[in-house]
PDB file of C-alpha atoms in Angstrom:
ATOM      1  CA  MET M   1    -152.929 -33.201  60.960  1.00 82.00           C
ATOM      2  CA  ILE M   2    -156.379 -31.587  62.264  1.00 93.00           C
ATOM      3  CA  ASN M   3    -158.910 -33.680  63.765  1.00 96.00           C
ATOM      4  CA  ASP M   4    -162.389 -33.434  64.564  1.00 97.00           C
ATOM      5  CA  ARG M   5    -163.924 -35.347  67.576  1.00 96.00           C
ATOM      6  CA  LEU M   6    -166.661 -35.633  70.055  1.00 97.00           C
ATOM      7  CA  VAL M   7    -165.706 -34.973  73.348  1.00 96.00           C
ATOM      8  CA  ASP M   8    -168.072 -36.139  76.186  1.00 94.00           C
ATOM      9  CA  ALA M   9    -168.535 -33.862  78.611  1.00 92.00           C
ATOM     10  CA  GLY M  10    -171.509 -35.364  81.309  1.00 90.00           C
ATOM     11  CA  ASP M  11    -174.435 -34.414  79.929  1.00 89.00           C
ATOM     12  CA  LEU M  12    -174.150 -33.660  76.280  1.00 96.00           C
ATOM     13  CA  PRO M  13    -171.291 -34.349  73.449  1.00 97.00           C
ATOM     14  CA  LEU M  14    -168.970 -31.265  72.051  1.00 98.00           C
ATOM     15  CA  ALA M  15    -167.956 -30.848  68.994  1.00 98.00           C
ATOM     16  CA  VAL M  16    -164.036 -30.127  68.595  1.00 98.00           C
ATOM     17  CA  ARG M  17    -161.507 -29.589  66.545  1.00 98.00           C
ATOM     18  CA  ASP M  18    -157.860 -30.131  67.472  1.00 98.00           C
ATOM     19  CA  PHE M  19    -155.360 -28.512  65.065  1.00 97.00           C
ATOM     20  CA  GLY M  20    -152.595 -30.610  65.950  1.00 92.00           C
ATOM     21  CA  GLY M  21    -148.943 -29.887  66.826  1.00 87.00           C
ATOM     22  CA  ASN M  22    -146.663 -29.804  70.408  1.00 88.00           C
ATOM     23  CA  GLU M  23    -146.680 -26.158  71.025  1.00 93.00           C
ATOM     24  CA  PRO M  24    -148.731 -24.957  73.971  1.00 97.00           C
ATOM     25  CA  PRO M  25    -152.087 -25.538  74.042  1.00 98.00           C
ATOM     26  CA  LEU M  26    -154.898 -22.839  72.999  1.00 98.00           C
ATOM     27  CA  ILE M  27    -158.447 -23.406  73.625  1.00 98.00           C
ATOM     28  CA  LEU M  28    -160.423 -20.921  70.959  1.00 98.00           C
ATOM     29  CA  LEU M  29    -163.947 -20.191  71.501  1.00 98.00           C
ATOM     30  CA  HIS M  30    -166.265 -18.642  69.134  1.00 98.00           C
ATOM     31  CA  GLY M  31    -169.422 -16.116  69.850  1.00 98.00           C
ATOM     32  CA  ALA M  32    -172.691 -16.739  70.067  1.00 97.00           C
ATOM     33  CA  GLY M  33    -174.298 -17.541  66.977  1.00 96.00           C
ATOM     34  CA  GLY M  34    -171.423 -19.311  65.750  1.00 97.00           C
ATOM     35  CA  ASN M  35    -169.347 -22.363  65.996  1.00 98.00           C
ATOM     36  CA  LEU M  36    -166.051 -23.741  65.442  1.00 98.00           C
ATOM     37  CA  ALA M  37    -165.699 -22.855  61.892  1.00 97.00           C
ATOM     38  CA  HIS M  38    -165.605 -19.425  62.151  1.00 96.00           C
ATOM     39  CA  MET M  39    -162.031 -19.226  64.153  1.00 98.00           C
ATOM     40  CA  THR M  40    -160.616 -21.584  61.324  1.00 97.00           C
ATOM     41  CA  THR M  41    -158.829 -18.058  59.597  1.00 97.00           C
ATOM     42  CA  LEU M  42    -157.327 -17.709  63.191  1.00 98.00           C
ATOM     43  CA  ALA M  43    -156.730 -20.922  64.394  1.00 98.00           C
ATOM     44  CA  ARG M  44    -154.542 -21.592  61.388  1.00 96.00           C
ATOM     45  CA  ALA M  45    -153.066 -18.216  61.909  1.00 97.00           C
ATOM     46  CA  LEU M  46    -151.806 -19.076  65.525  1.00 97.00           C
ATOM     47  CA  ARG M  47    -150.513 -22.561  64.691  1.00 96.00           C
ATOM     48  CA  PRO M  48    -147.054 -21.801  64.310  1.00 96.00           C
ATOM     49  CA  ARG M  49    -147.058 -21.164  67.653  1.00 96.00           C
ATOM     50  CA  HIS M  50    -149.442 -23.172  69.434  1.00 97.00           C
ATOM     51  CA  ARG M  51    -151.256 -26.300  69.644  1.00 97.00           C
ATOM     52  CA  VAL M  52    -154.797 -24.382  68.695  1.00 98.00           C
ATOM     53  CA  ILE M  53    -158.594 -26.498  70.065  1.00 98.00           C
ATOM     54  CA  THR M  54    -161.745 -25.066  68.909  1.00 98.00           C
ATOM     55  CA  VAL M  55    -165.283 -25.762  70.371  1.00 98.00           C
ATOM     56  CA  ASP M  56    -168.582 -25.643  69.729  1.00 98.00           C
ATOM     57  CA  LEU M  57    -169.999 -24.095  73.117  1.00 98.00           C
ATOM     58  CA  ARG M  58    -173.154 -26.101  73.761  1.00 98.00           C
ATOM     59  CA  GLY M  59    -176.205 -25.349  71.592  1.00 97.00           C
ATOM     60  CA  HIS M  60    -174.201 -24.671  68.884  1.00 98.00           C
ATOM     61  CA  GLY M  61    -172.433 -25.984  66.148  1.00 97.00           C
ATOM     62  CA  ARG M  62    -172.269 -30.219  66.132  1.00 97.00           C
ATOM     63  CA  SER M  63    -172.700 -29.917  70.072  1.00 98.00           C
ATOM     64  CA  GLY M  64    -175.274 -31.135  72.421  1.00 97.00           C
ATOM     65  CA  GLU M  65    -178.346 -28.948  73.568  1.00 96.00           C
ATOM     66  CA  GLY M  66    -178.101 -28.498  77.490  1.00 95.00           C
ATOM     67  CA  ASP M  67    -178.882 -25.225  79.530  1.00 96.00           C
ATOM     68  CA  TRP M  68    -176.721 -22.559  79.294  1.00 98.00           C
ATOM     69  CA  THR M  69    -175.251 -21.646  82.801  1.00 98.00           C
ATOM     70  CA  TRP M  70    -171.254 -19.977  83.272  1.00 98.00           C
ATOM     71  CA  ASP M  71    -170.952 -22.856  85.451  1.00 98.00           C
ATOM     72  CA  ALA M  72    -171.980 -25.221  82.578  1.00 97.00           C
ATOM     73  CA  ALA M  73    -169.517 -23.754  79.815  1.00 98.00           C
ATOM     74  CA  LEU M  74    -166.946 -23.362  82.291  1.00 98.00           C
ATOM     75  CA  GLY M  75    -167.085 -27.520  82.899  1.00 97.00           C
ATOM     76  CA  ASP M  76    -167.576 -28.409  78.992  1.00 98.00           C
ATOM     77  CA  LEU M  77    -164.120 -26.625  78.931  1.00 98.00           C
ATOM     78  CA  ALA M  78    -162.935 -28.482  81.869  1.00 97.00           C
ATOM     79  CA  SER M  79    -164.085 -31.230  80.193  1.00 97.00           C
ATOM     80  CA  VAL M  80    -161.983 -30.748  76.937  1.00 98.00           C
ATOM     81  CA  CYS M  81    -159.117 -30.467  78.566  1.00 97.00           C
ATOM     82  CA  VAL M  82    -159.351 -33.554  81.098  1.00 97.00           C
ATOM     83  CA  GLN M  83    -160.316 -35.734  77.549  1.00 96.00           C
ATOM     84  CA  LEU M  84    -157.746 -34.099  75.007  1.00 96.00           C
ATOM     85  CA  GLU M  85    -154.801 -34.168  78.233  1.00 95.00           C
ATOM     86  CA  LEU M  86    -154.369 -30.118  77.666  1.00 97.00           C
ATOM     87  CA  ASP M  87    -152.263 -29.073  80.707  1.00 95.00           C
ATOM     88  CA  ARG M  88    -152.557 -25.647  81.407  1.00 96.00           C
ATOM     89  CA  PRO M  89    -153.806 -23.980  78.380  1.00 98.00           C
ATOM     90  CA  ALA M  90    -154.426 -20.794  77.595  1.00 98.00           C
ATOM     91  CA  VAL M  91    -157.826 -19.628  76.749  1.00 98.00           C
ATOM     92  CA  VAL M  92    -158.725 -17.291  73.956  1.00 98.00           C
ATOM     93  CA  GLY M  93    -162.298 -16.008  72.887  1.00 98.00           C
ATOM     94  CA  HIS M  94    -164.270 -13.819  70.744  1.00 98.00           C
ATOM     95  CA  SER M  95    -167.499 -12.384  71.851  1.00 98.00           C
ATOM     96  CA  LEU M  96    -169.580 -14.600  73.995  1.00 98.00           C
ATOM     97  CA  GLY M  97    -166.236 -16.596  74.035  1.00 98.00           C
ATOM     98  CA  GLY M  98    -164.164 -13.787  75.111  1.00 98.00           C
ATOM     99  CA  MET M  99    -166.572 -13.749  78.446  1.00 98.00           C
ATOM    100  CA  LEU M 100    -166.072 -17.282  79.446  1.00 98.00           C
ATOM    101  CA  ALA M 101    -162.289 -16.608  78.660  1.00 98.00           C
ATOM    102  CA  ALA M 102    -162.133 -13.620  81.346  1.00 98.00           C
ATOM    103  CA  LEU M 103    -164.318 -16.356  83.769  1.00 98.00           C
ATOM    104  CA  TRP M 104    -161.965 -18.859  82.997  1.00 98.00           C
ATOM    105  CA  GLY M 105    -159.340 -17.002  84.163  1.00 98.00           C
ATOM    106  CA  GLN M 106    -160.486 -16.126  87.352  1.00 98.00           C
ATOM    107  CA  ARG M 107    -161.646 -19.672  88.005  1.00 97.00           C
ATOM    108  CA  HIS M 108    -157.856 -20.990  86.619  1.00 98.00           C
ATOM    109  CA  PRO M 109    -155.173 -18.711  88.049  1.00 97.00           C
ATOM    110  CA  GLU M 110    -152.626 -21.403  86.812  1.00 96.00           C
ATOM    111  CA  SER M 111    -153.458 -20.317  83.333  1.00 97.00           C
ATOM    112  CA  PRO M 112    -151.039 -18.705  81.239  1.00 97.00           C
ATOM    113  CA  GLY M 113    -152.906 -16.653  79.565  1.00 98.00           C
ATOM    114  CA  VAL M 114    -156.803 -15.632  78.881  1.00 98.00           C
ATOM    115  CA  ILE M 115    -157.567 -13.183  76.206  1.00 98.00           C
ATOM    116  CA  SER M 116    -160.886 -11.574  75.824  1.00 98.00           C
ATOM    117  CA  LEU M 117    -161.435 -10.252  71.829  1.00 98.00           C
ATOM    118  CA  ASP M 118    -164.057  -7.728  72.144  1.00 98.00           C
ATOM    119  CA  GLY M 119    -166.384  -9.893  74.997  1.00 98.00           C
ATOM    120  CA  ASN M 120    -168.228  -7.979  76.551  1.00 97.00           C
ATOM    121  CA  PRO M 121    -171.607  -7.798  77.532  1.00 97.00           C
ATOM    122  CA  PRO M 122    -174.059  -5.484  75.379  1.00 96.00           C
ATOM    123  CA  PRO M 123    -174.749  -2.278  77.191  1.00 97.00           C
ATOM    124  CA  THR M 124    -177.722  -2.153  79.265  1.00 96.00           C
ATOM    125  CA  ARG M 125    -177.716   1.104  81.441  1.00 96.00           C
ATOM    126  CA  PRO M 126    -176.888   4.260  81.102  1.00 97.00           C
ATOM    127  CA  GLU M 127    -174.460   4.232  83.442  1.00 96.00           C
ATOM    128  CA  HIS M 128    -172.299   2.069  80.444  1.00 97.00           C
ATOM    129  CA  LEU M 129    -172.694   4.916  78.096  1.00 98.00           C
ATOM    130  CA  PRO M 130    -170.164   7.833  79.268  1.00 98.00           C
ATOM    131  CA  GLY M 131    -170.704  11.186  77.868  1.00 97.00           C
ATOM    132  CA  LEU M 132    -174.326  10.278  76.240  1.00 97.00           C
ATOM    133  CA  ASP M 133    -177.171  12.708  77.835  1.00 96.00           C
ATOM    134  CA  PRO M 134    -178.990  10.218  80.152  1.00 96.00           C
ATOM    135  CA  GLU M 135    -182.147  10.924  78.906  1.00 97.00           C
ATOM    136  CA  LYS M 136    -181.140  10.261  75.094  1.00 97.00           C
ATOM    137  CA  ALA M 137    -178.962   7.324  76.712  1.00 98.00           C
ATOM    138  CA  GLU M 138    -182.649   5.796  77.923  1.00 98.00           C
ATOM    139  CA  THR M 139    -184.039   6.256  74.491  1.00 98.00           C
ATOM    140  CA  GLU M 140    -181.192   4.452  72.493  1.00 98.00           C
ATOM    141  CA  LEU M 141    -181.068   1.874  75.124  1.00 98.00           C
ATOM    142  CA  ALA M 142    -184.877   1.043  74.323  1.00 98.00           C
ATOM    143  CA  ARG M 143    -184.438   1.231  70.422  1.00 97.00           C
ATOM    144  CA  LEU M 144    -181.621  -1.293  70.952  1.00 97.00           C
ATOM    145  CA  HIS M 145    -182.841  -3.309  73.221  1.00 97.00           C
ATOM    146  CA  ALA M 146    -185.719  -3.587  70.540  1.00 97.00           C
ATOM    147  CA  VAL M 147    -183.454  -4.912  67.519  1.00 96.00           C
ATOM    148  CA  PHE M 148    -182.384  -7.961  70.122  1.00 96.00           C
ATOM    149  CA  ASP M 149    -185.427  -8.570  71.001  1.00 96.00           C
ATOM    150  CA  ALA M 150    -186.623  -8.829  67.313  1.00 95.00           C
ATOM    151  CA  MET M 151    -183.369 -11.162  66.676  1.00 94.00           C
ATOM    152  CA  GLU M 152    -184.190 -13.757  70.071  1.00 94.00           C
ATOM    153  CA  ALA M 153    -188.205 -13.851  68.597  1.00 93.00           C
ATOM    154  CA  ALA M 154    -186.597 -14.625  65.544  1.00 91.00           C
ATOM    155  CA  ALA M 155    -183.896 -17.504  66.628  1.00 93.00           C
ATOM    156  CA  GLY M 156    -184.486 -21.216  65.466  1.00 90.00           C
ATOM    157  CA  GLN M 157    -187.048 -20.655  63.376  1.00 88.00           C
ATOM    158  CA  VAL M 158    -187.711 -23.374  61.135  1.00 91.00           C
ATOM    159  CA  ILE M 159    -186.785 -22.392  57.533  1.00 92.00           C
ATOM    160  CA  GLU M 160    -188.630 -23.387  54.255  1.00 89.00           C
ATOM    161  CA  ALA M 161    -186.530 -25.052  51.894  1.00 87.00           C
ATOM    162  CA  THR M 162    -187.571 -23.023  48.847  1.00 89.00           C
ATOM    163  CA  LYS M 163    -185.234 -20.992  50.593  1.00 91.00           C
ATOM    164  CA  LEU M 164    -182.359 -22.173  51.783  1.00 91.00           C
ATOM    165  CA  PRO M 165    -180.462 -21.969  48.531  1.00 91.00           C
ATOM    166  CA  ASP M 166    -181.268 -17.538  49.012  1.00 94.00           C
ATOM    167  CA  LEU M 167    -179.589 -17.939  51.997  1.00 92.00           C
ATOM    168  CA  VAL M 168    -176.349 -19.720  51.164  1.00 92.00           C
ATOM    169  CA  GLU M 169    -176.206 -17.077  48.240  1.00 93.00           C
ATOM    170  CA  ARG M 170    -176.558 -14.353  51.035  1.00 93.00           C
ATOM    171  CA  GLN M 171    -173.715 -15.649  53.252  1.00 93.00           C
ATOM    172  CA  GLN M 172    -171.576 -15.763  50.301  1.00 93.00           C
ATOM    173  CA  MET M 173    -172.162 -12.007  49.563  1.00 93.00           C
ATOM    174  CA  ALA M 174    -171.645 -11.635  53.065  1.00 92.00           C
ATOM    175  CA  ALA M 175    -168.304 -13.638  52.949  1.00 92.00           C
ATOM    176  CA  ARG M 176    -166.939 -10.960  50.352  1.00 92.00           C
ATOM    177  CA  ASP M 177    -167.935  -8.172  51.264  1.00 90.00           C
ATOM    178  CA  MET M 178    -166.203  -8.679  54.138  1.00 88.00           C
ATOM    179  CA  GLY M 179    -163.238 -10.248  52.799  1.00 88.00           C
ATOM    180  CA  ALA M 180    -163.660 -13.345  54.921  1.00 90.00           C
ATOM    181  CA  ASN M 181    -162.537 -16.501  53.493  1.00 91.00           C
ATOM    182  CA  GLU M 182    -165.574 -17.773  51.747  1.00 93.00           C
ATOM    183  CA  LYS M 183    -165.432 -21.660  52.226  1.00 94.00           C
ATOM    184  CA  VAL M 184    -164.724 -21.233  55.972  1.00 94.00           C
ATOM    185  CA  TRP M 185    -167.954 -18.886  56.499  1.00 94.00           C
ATOM    186  CA  ILE M 186    -169.800 -21.229  54.008  1.00 95.00           C
ATOM    187  CA  GLU M 187    -169.001 -24.131  56.519  1.00 96.00           C
ATOM    188  CA  GLY M 188    -169.738 -21.793  60.167  1.00 96.00           C
ATOM    189  CA  PHE M 189    -173.294 -21.396  58.177  1.00 95.00           C
ATOM    190  CA  ARG M 190    -174.070 -24.769  57.134  1.00 95.00           C
ATOM    191  CA  ARG M 191    -172.364 -25.868  60.672  1.00 97.00           C
ATOM    192  CA  ASN M 192    -175.314 -24.656  62.382  1.00 97.00           C
ATOM    193  CA  LEU M 193    -177.831 -25.996  59.997  1.00 95.00           C
ATOM    194  CA  VAL M 194    -180.207 -28.211  62.222  1.00 94.00           C
ATOM    195  CA  HIS M 195    -182.174 -30.733  60.091  1.00 90.00           C
ATOM    196  CA  GLU M 196    -185.155 -32.641  61.457  1.00 89.00           C
ATOM    197  CA  ARG M 197    -188.660 -34.355  61.423  1.00 86.00           C
ATOM    198  CA  GLY M 198    -188.013 -32.826  57.670  1.00 87.00           C
ATOM    199  CA  GLU M 199    -187.441 -29.688  58.562  1.00 91.00           C
ATOM    200  CA  THR M 200    -184.091 -26.948  58.953  1.00 94.00           C
ATOM    201  CA  SER M 201    -183.763 -24.280  61.511  1.00 94.00           C
ATOM    202  CA  ILE M 202    -180.553 -22.733  62.357  1.00 94.00           C
ATOM    203  CA  ARG M 203    -178.630 -23.001  65.890  1.00 96.00           C
ATOM    204  CA  PRO M 204    -178.793 -21.704  68.312  1.00 97.00           C
ATOM    205  CA  SER M 205    -182.947 -22.315  69.464  1.00 95.00           C
ATOM    206  CA  ALA M 206    -185.176 -19.945  71.251  1.00 95.00           C
ATOM    207  CA  GLY M 207    -184.228 -21.250  73.927  1.00 95.00           C
ATOM    208  CA  THR M 208    -180.632 -21.215  74.131  1.00 97.00           C
ATOM    209  CA  THR M 209    -181.019 -17.279  73.000  1.00 97.00           C
ATOM    210  CA  ALA M 210    -182.729 -16.390  75.540  1.00 97.00           C
ATOM    211  CA  GLN M 211    -180.473 -18.029  77.889  1.00 98.00           C
ATOM    212  CA  LEU M 212    -177.533 -16.246  76.861  1.00 98.00           C
ATOM    213  CA  ARG M 213    -179.070 -12.765  76.369  1.00 97.00           C
ATOM    214  CA  ALA M 214    -179.719 -13.048  80.038  1.00 97.00           C
ATOM    215  CA  LEU M 215    -176.630 -14.331  80.950  1.00 98.00           C
ATOM    216  CA  MET M 216    -174.866 -11.362  79.315  1.00 98.00           C
ATOM    217  CA  ASN M 217    -177.487  -8.433  80.434  1.00 97.00           C
ATOM    218  CA  SER M 218    -176.662  -9.564  84.031  1.00 97.00           C
ATOM    219  CA  LEU M 219    -172.863 -10.336  83.929  1.00 98.00           C
ATOM    220  CA  ASP M 220    -170.439  -7.486  85.117  1.00 96.00           C
ATOM    221  CA  LEU M 221    -166.736  -8.206  84.167  1.00 97.00           C
ATOM    222  CA  ALA M 222    -164.695  -5.614  86.971  1.00 95.00           C
ATOM    223  CA  PRO M 223    -164.862  -7.818  89.543  1.00 96.00           C
ATOM    224  CA  VAL M 224    -164.015 -10.560  87.473  1.00 98.00           C
ATOM    225  CA  TYR M 225    -161.169  -8.307  86.311  1.00 97.00           C
ATOM    226  CA  ALA M 226    -160.447  -7.607  89.348  1.00 96.00           C
ATOM    227  CA  ALA M 227    -160.338 -11.312  91.040  1.00 97.00           C
ATOM    228  CA  THR M 228    -158.054 -12.813  87.940  1.00 97.00           C
ATOM    229  CA  SER M 229    -154.679 -13.432  88.922  1.00 96.00           C
ATOM    230  CA  CYS M 230    -153.440 -15.210  85.410  1.00 97.00           C
ATOM    231  CA  PRO M 231    -152.243 -12.568  82.592  1.00 97.00           C
ATOM    232  CA  GLU M 232    -155.023 -11.210  81.101  1.00 98.00           C
ATOM    233  CA  LEU M 233    -155.538  -9.117  77.711  1.00 98.00           C
ATOM    234  CA  VAL M 234    -158.516  -7.574  76.496  1.00 98.00           C
ATOM    235  CA  VAL M 235    -158.862  -6.716  72.761  1.00 98.00           C
ATOM    236  CA  LEU M 236    -161.488  -3.663  72.086  1.00 98.00           C
ATOM    237  CA  PRO M 237    -162.626  -2.681  69.064  1.00 98.00           C
ATOM    238  CA  THR M 238    -162.074   1.172  67.878  1.00 98.00           C
ATOM    239  CA  ARG M 239    -165.626   1.085  64.930  1.00 97.00           C
ATOM    240  CA  ASN M 240    -168.954   0.188  64.418  1.00 97.00           C
ATOM    241  CA  LEU M 241    -169.750  -2.361  62.124  1.00 95.00           C
ATOM    242  CA  PRO M 242    -172.383  -1.880  59.506  1.00 94.00           C
ATOM    243  CA  GLU M 243    -175.343  -2.839  61.787  1.00 94.00           C
ATOM    244  CA  GLN M 244    -174.416  -0.703  64.313  1.00 97.00           C
ATOM    245  CA  GLU M 245    -174.028   2.669  62.396  1.00 97.00           C
ATOM    246  CA  PRO M 246    -177.452   3.157  63.343  1.00 97.00           C
ATOM    247  CA  PHE M 247    -176.904   3.369  66.812  1.00 98.00           C
ATOM    248  CA  ALA M 248    -173.280   4.537  66.560  1.00 97.00           C
ATOM    249  CA  GLU M 249    -173.496   7.624  69.848  1.00 97.00           C
ATOM    250  CA  LEU M 250    -174.441   4.800  71.754  1.00 98.00           C
ATOM    251  CA  TYR M 251    -171.919   2.315  70.679  1.00 98.00           C
ATOM    252  CA  GLU M 252    -168.969   4.753  70.853  1.00 98.00           C
ATOM    253  CA  ALA M 253    -170.193   5.772  74.307  1.00 98.00           C
ATOM    254  CA  HIS M 254    -169.961   2.237  74.802  1.00 98.00           C
ATOM    255  CA  ARG M 255    -166.007   1.825  73.626  1.00 98.00           C
ATOM    256  CA  ARG M 256    -165.542   4.649  75.963  1.00 97.00           C
ATOM    257  CA  PHE M 257    -166.782   2.640  78.799  1.00 98.00           C
ATOM    258  CA  LEU M 258    -165.054  -0.420  78.020  1.00 97.00           C
ATOM    259  CA  VAL M 259    -161.618   1.839  78.197  1.00 97.00           C
ATOM    260  CA  GLN M 260    -162.579   3.232  81.343  1.00 96.00           C
ATOM    261  CA  GLN M 261    -163.483  -0.384  82.583  1.00 96.00           C
ATOM    262  CA  ALA M 262    -160.217  -2.146  81.454  1.00 96.00           C
ATOM    263  CA  ARG M 263    -158.259   1.356  83.040  1.00 95.00           C
ATOM    264  CA  SER M 264    -159.677   0.163  86.303  1.00 95.00           C
ATOM    265  CA  VAL M 265    -158.021  -2.656  87.253  1.00 95.00           C
ATOM    266  CA  PRO M 266    -153.639  -1.880  87.316  1.00 93.00           C
ATOM    267  CA  HIS M 267    -153.225  -5.322  86.198  1.00 93.00           C
ATOM    268  CA  LEU M 268    -155.073  -5.853  83.088  1.00 96.00           C
ATOM    269  CA  ARG M 269    -153.351  -5.319  79.731  1.00 97.00           C
ATOM    270  CA  TYR M 270    -155.990  -4.018  77.472  1.00 97.00           C
ATOM    271  CA  LEU M 271    -155.525  -3.078  73.794  1.00 98.00           C
ATOM    272  CA  ALA M 272    -157.591  -0.878  71.277  1.00 97.00           C
ATOM    273  CA  LEU M 273    -157.103  -2.672  67.844  1.00 97.00           C
ATOM    274  CA  GLU M 274    -157.144   0.363  65.499  1.00 96.00           C
ATOM    275  CA  ASP M 275    -159.801  -0.228  62.445  1.00 94.00           C
ATOM    276  CA  ALA M 276    -161.378  -2.647  64.366  1.00 97.00           C
ATOM    277  CA  SER M 277    -164.918  -3.652  64.670  1.00 97.00           C
ATOM    278  CA  HIS M 278    -166.659  -6.303  66.668  1.00 97.00           C
ATOM    279  CA  ALA M 279    -166.003  -8.500  63.639  1.00 96.00           C
ATOM    280  CA  MET M 280    -161.958  -8.248  64.440  1.00 97.00           C
ATOM    281  CA  VAL M 281    -161.413 -12.267  64.410  1.00 97.00           C
ATOM    282  CA  ILE M 282    -162.592 -11.930  60.476  1.00 95.00           C
ATOM    283  CA  GLU M 283    -160.864  -8.755  59.450  1.00 95.00           C
ATOM    284  CA  GLN M 284    -157.466  -8.679  61.278  1.00 96.00           C
ATOM    285  CA  PRO M 285    -156.712 -12.478  61.864  1.00 97.00           C
ATOM    286  CA  THR M 286    -153.034 -12.402  61.188  1.00 97.00           C
ATOM    287  CA  LEU M 287    -152.731  -9.162  63.009  1.00 98.00           C
ATOM    288  CA  LEU M 288    -154.582 -10.934  65.863  1.00 98.00           C
ATOM    289  CA  ALA M 289    -152.372 -14.251  66.165  1.00 98.00           C
ATOM    290  CA  SER M 290    -149.503 -11.886  66.492  1.00 98.00           C
ATOM    291  CA  VAL M 291    -150.871 -10.278  68.765  1.00 98.00           C
ATOM    292  CA  ILE M 292    -152.154 -13.369  71.448  1.00 98.00           C
ATOM    293  CA  GLY M 293    -149.078 -15.260  70.286  1.00 97.00           C
ATOM    294  CA  ASP M 294    -146.226 -12.162  71.751  1.00 98.00           C
ATOM    295  CA  PHE M 295    -148.510 -11.691  74.955  1.00 98.00           C
ATOM    296  CA  LEU M 296    -148.728 -15.509  75.543  1.00 98.00           C
ATOM    297  CA  ALA M 297    -145.020 -15.634  74.997  1.00 97.00           C
ATOM    298  CA  GLU M 298    -144.487 -12.653  76.925  1.00 94.00           C
ATOM    299  CA  HIS M 299    -145.904 -14.296  80.180  1.00 87.00           C
ATOM    300  CA  ARG M 300    -144.431 -17.766  79.336  1.00 81.00           C
TER     301      ARG M 300
END
């Protein structure tokens, strides 16, 4: 039976969803700007082989607000493990959640395995774009950062009540375009809505968004991978999202960098998932569940 509850993480409450079962525990983490509802389809596909627990990361969904640091977020996961009595859980995460999974693996050599689903910081330097002319790399990075600047500036803004129905309809259309479960998609959208003092806004807040962006931009995963001794799998995309197409050369070069980075760590397993973008959790949940389950069973 699926059970939603709040966990006391010390300085804030954390919303968790326990999919139940007696199989080995697995914590499943969403990306920045998402929440636990966005992981529902993958969680259901994993359920036959694992007791799956999804979590609203701090500042997302129904969890509390708090300063975002890697240590704070990892401490949140530790609180979930203690209060749900999870013994050596595997940790799987998408995007921001994948970065957390990698950091968890570095600190928890006893873990049965951690898996990152395109949990990679964005490109910030020309060195992250092998094969691209350095001058063009600088130009493309500046264009990309301008897009992220605009997204950060829009974070947490108040939504006019008259515009909310249109936003919901656009979310429904997006779900249909992606081939996603519409009910799950809309739950994810509504779960990040905040209603306070007669106003509605979308989480994460502007402050949280700025903190997350700074953390991800400064994160270097190469030493994290090298220092990790538990089994680790990194699943990489092979194509762009539609919104990435204006930066197609940049993202193609960055995927080359990610493969090079993964290959440089002898004990790290990586998989470039065929016909998968950054939205792989939505696009191929059944295949991902099989990849995740097989990898963890191999190292059990």
